[in-house]
Short mmCIF file of C-alpha atoms in Angstrom, two decimals:
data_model
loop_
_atom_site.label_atom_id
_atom_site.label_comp_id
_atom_site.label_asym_id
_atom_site.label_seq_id
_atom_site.Cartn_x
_atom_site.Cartn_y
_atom_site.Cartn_z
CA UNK V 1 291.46 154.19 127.07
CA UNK V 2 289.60 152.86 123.98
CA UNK V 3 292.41 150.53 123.19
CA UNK V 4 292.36 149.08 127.08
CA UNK V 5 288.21 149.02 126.73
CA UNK V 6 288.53 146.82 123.55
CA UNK V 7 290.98 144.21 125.00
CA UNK V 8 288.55 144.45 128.23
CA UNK V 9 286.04 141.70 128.72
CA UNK V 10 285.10 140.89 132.53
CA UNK V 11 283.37 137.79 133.13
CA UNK V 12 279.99 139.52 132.47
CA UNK V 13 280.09 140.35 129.19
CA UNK V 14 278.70 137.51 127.45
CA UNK V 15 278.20 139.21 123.54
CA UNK V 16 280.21 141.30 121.73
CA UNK V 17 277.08 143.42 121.67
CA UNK V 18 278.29 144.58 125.27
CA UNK V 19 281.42 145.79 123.28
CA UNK V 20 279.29 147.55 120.15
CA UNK V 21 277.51 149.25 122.44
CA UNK V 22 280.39 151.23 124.72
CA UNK V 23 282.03 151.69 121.06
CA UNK V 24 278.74 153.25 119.26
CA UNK V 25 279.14 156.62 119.95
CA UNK V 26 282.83 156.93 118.79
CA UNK V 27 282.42 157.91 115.17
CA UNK V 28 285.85 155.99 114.78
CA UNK V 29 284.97 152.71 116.18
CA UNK V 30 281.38 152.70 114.57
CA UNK V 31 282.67 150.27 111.80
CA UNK V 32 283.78 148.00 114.98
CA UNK V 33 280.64 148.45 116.58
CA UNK V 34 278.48 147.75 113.28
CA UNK V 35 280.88 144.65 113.29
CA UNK V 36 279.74 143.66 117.11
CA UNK V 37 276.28 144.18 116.28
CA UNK V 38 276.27 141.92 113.22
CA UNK V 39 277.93 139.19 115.23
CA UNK V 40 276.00 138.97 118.39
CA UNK V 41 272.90 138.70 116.27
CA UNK V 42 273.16 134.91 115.85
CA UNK V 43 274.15 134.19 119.30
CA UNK V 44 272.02 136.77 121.09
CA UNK V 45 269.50 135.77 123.82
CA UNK V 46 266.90 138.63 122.34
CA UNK V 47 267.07 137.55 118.45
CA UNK V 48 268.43 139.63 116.14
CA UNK V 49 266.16 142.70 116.90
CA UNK V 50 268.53 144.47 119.64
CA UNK V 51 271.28 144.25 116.83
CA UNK V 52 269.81 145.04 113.77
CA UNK V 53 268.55 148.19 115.64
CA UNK V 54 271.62 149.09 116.77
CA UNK V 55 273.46 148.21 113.61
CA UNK V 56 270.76 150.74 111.60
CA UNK V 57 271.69 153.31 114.37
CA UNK V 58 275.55 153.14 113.60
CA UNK V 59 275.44 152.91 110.18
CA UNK V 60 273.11 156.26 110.33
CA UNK V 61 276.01 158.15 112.20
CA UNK V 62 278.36 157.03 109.58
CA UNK V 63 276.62 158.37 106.81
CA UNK V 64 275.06 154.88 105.92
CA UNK V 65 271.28 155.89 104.84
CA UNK V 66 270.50 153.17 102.98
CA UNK V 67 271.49 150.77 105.09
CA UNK V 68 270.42 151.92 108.18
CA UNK V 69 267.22 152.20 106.66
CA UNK V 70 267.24 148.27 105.35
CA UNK V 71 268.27 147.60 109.13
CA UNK V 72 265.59 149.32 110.90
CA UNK V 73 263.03 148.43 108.36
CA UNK V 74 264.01 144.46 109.25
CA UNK V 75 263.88 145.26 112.64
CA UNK V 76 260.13 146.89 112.33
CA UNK V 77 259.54 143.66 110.62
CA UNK V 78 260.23 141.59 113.16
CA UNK V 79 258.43 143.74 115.62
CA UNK V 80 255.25 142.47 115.18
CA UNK V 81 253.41 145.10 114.37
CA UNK V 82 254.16 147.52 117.19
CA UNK V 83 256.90 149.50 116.20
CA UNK V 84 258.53 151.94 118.53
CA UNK V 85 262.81 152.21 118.52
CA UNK V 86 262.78 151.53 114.94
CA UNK V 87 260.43 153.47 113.97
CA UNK V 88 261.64 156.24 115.50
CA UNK V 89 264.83 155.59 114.55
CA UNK V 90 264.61 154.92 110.70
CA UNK V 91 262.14 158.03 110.82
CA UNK V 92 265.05 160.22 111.75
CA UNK V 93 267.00 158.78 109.15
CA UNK V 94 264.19 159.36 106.57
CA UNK V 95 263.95 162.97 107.64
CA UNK V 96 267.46 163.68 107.26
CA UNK V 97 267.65 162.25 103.76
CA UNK V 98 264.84 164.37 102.96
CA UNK V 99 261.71 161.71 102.75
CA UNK V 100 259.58 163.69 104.73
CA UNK V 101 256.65 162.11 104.15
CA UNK V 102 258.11 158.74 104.93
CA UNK V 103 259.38 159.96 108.44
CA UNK V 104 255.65 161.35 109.49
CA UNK V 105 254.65 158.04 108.63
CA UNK V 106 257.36 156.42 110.95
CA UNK V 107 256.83 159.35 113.81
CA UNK V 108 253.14 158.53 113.28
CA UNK V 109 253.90 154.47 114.17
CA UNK V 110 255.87 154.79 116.98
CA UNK V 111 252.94 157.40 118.67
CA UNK V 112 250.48 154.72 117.89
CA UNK V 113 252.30 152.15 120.16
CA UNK V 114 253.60 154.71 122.69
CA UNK V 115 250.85 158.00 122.73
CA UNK V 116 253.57 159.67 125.28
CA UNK V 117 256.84 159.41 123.04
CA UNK V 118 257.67 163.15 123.14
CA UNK V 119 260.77 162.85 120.92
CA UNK V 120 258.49 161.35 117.94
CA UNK V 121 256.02 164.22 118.79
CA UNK V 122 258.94 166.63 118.10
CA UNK V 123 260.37 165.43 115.32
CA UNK V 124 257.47 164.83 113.10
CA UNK V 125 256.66 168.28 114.14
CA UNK V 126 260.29 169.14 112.26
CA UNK V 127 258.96 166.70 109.47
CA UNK V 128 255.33 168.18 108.67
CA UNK V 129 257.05 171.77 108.79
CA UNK V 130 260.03 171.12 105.95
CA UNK V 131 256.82 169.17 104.10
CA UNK V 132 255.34 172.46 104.41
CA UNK V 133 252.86 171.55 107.10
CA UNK V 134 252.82 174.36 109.34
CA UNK V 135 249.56 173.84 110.86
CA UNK V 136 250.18 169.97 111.24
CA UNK V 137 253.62 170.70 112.50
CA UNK V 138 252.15 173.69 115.49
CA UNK V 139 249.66 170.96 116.10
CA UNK V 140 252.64 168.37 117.42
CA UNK V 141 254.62 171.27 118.99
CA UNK V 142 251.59 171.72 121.48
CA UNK V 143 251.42 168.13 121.97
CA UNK V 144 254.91 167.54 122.26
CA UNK V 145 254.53 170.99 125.04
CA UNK V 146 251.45 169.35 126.77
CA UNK V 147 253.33 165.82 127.72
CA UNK V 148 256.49 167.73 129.05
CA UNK V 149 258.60 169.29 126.24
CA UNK V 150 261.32 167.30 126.71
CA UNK V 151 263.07 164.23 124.98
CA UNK V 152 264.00 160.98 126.82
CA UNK V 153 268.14 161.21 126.53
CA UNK V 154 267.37 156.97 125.36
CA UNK V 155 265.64 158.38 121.88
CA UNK V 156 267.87 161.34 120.90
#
């Protein structure tokens, strides 16, 4: 199947991106989807933003911290000032390599832009707790219970 889906390109798939994507969440491929990624970038219609995010995401699931955080910091960069994806995304990263303090700050961002983002709600809840801010991190559990209690399956 995966063999068939990487010699497969209909007529509408324009960007290897198309090809990173369907590959990203095979931990085998991810080296062929970080490859994708960093190719489309040039050619892609959206700038480099959709790839560097993307890129940042894969290396994360292969173990790449470091560079997944240089990838999403870019891409918060070249947000303009309103971060959301990436800053939700490189927080995750920062709270699974233990910068806790760096991830509420990144949680904190993407709330700023998007008040309603129950995943960032959630997980700088998990952040303020392992900083060893219970009371900060019962404070974002109610919040994260008043707008649903539920993550969007797009941010998880």
């Amino acid at each position: 199947m995966v063999a068939r889906l990487q010699s497969f390109t209909p007529p509408w798939m324009q960007h290897q991106a198309f090809r990173g994507f369907s590959l990203r969440n095979q931990l085998q491929y991810l080296q062929s989807a970080i490859s994708d990624f960093t190719a489309d970038m040039p050619n892609s219609s959206f700038g480099p933003l959709s790839g560097l995010l993307n890129r940042g995401r894969a290396k994360h699931r292969l173990g790449d911290s470091v560079g997944a955080i240089d990838d999403l910091t870019e891409t918060m960069r070249l947000e303009h000032g309103r971060p959301v994806y990436a800053a939700l995304f490189r927080g995750r990263v920062r709270l699974d390599v233990g910068d806790y303090e760096g991830a509420i700050t990144d949680f904190t961002s993407a709330i700023e832009v998007i008040p309603g983002l129950t995943n960032a709600y959630r997980h700088r809840a998990e952040a303020k707790a392992l900083a060893g801010d219970r009371e900060g991190a019962e404070i974002d559990l109610r919040s994260y219970d008043r707008l649903g209690g539920y993550d969007l399956p797009a941010y998880k």
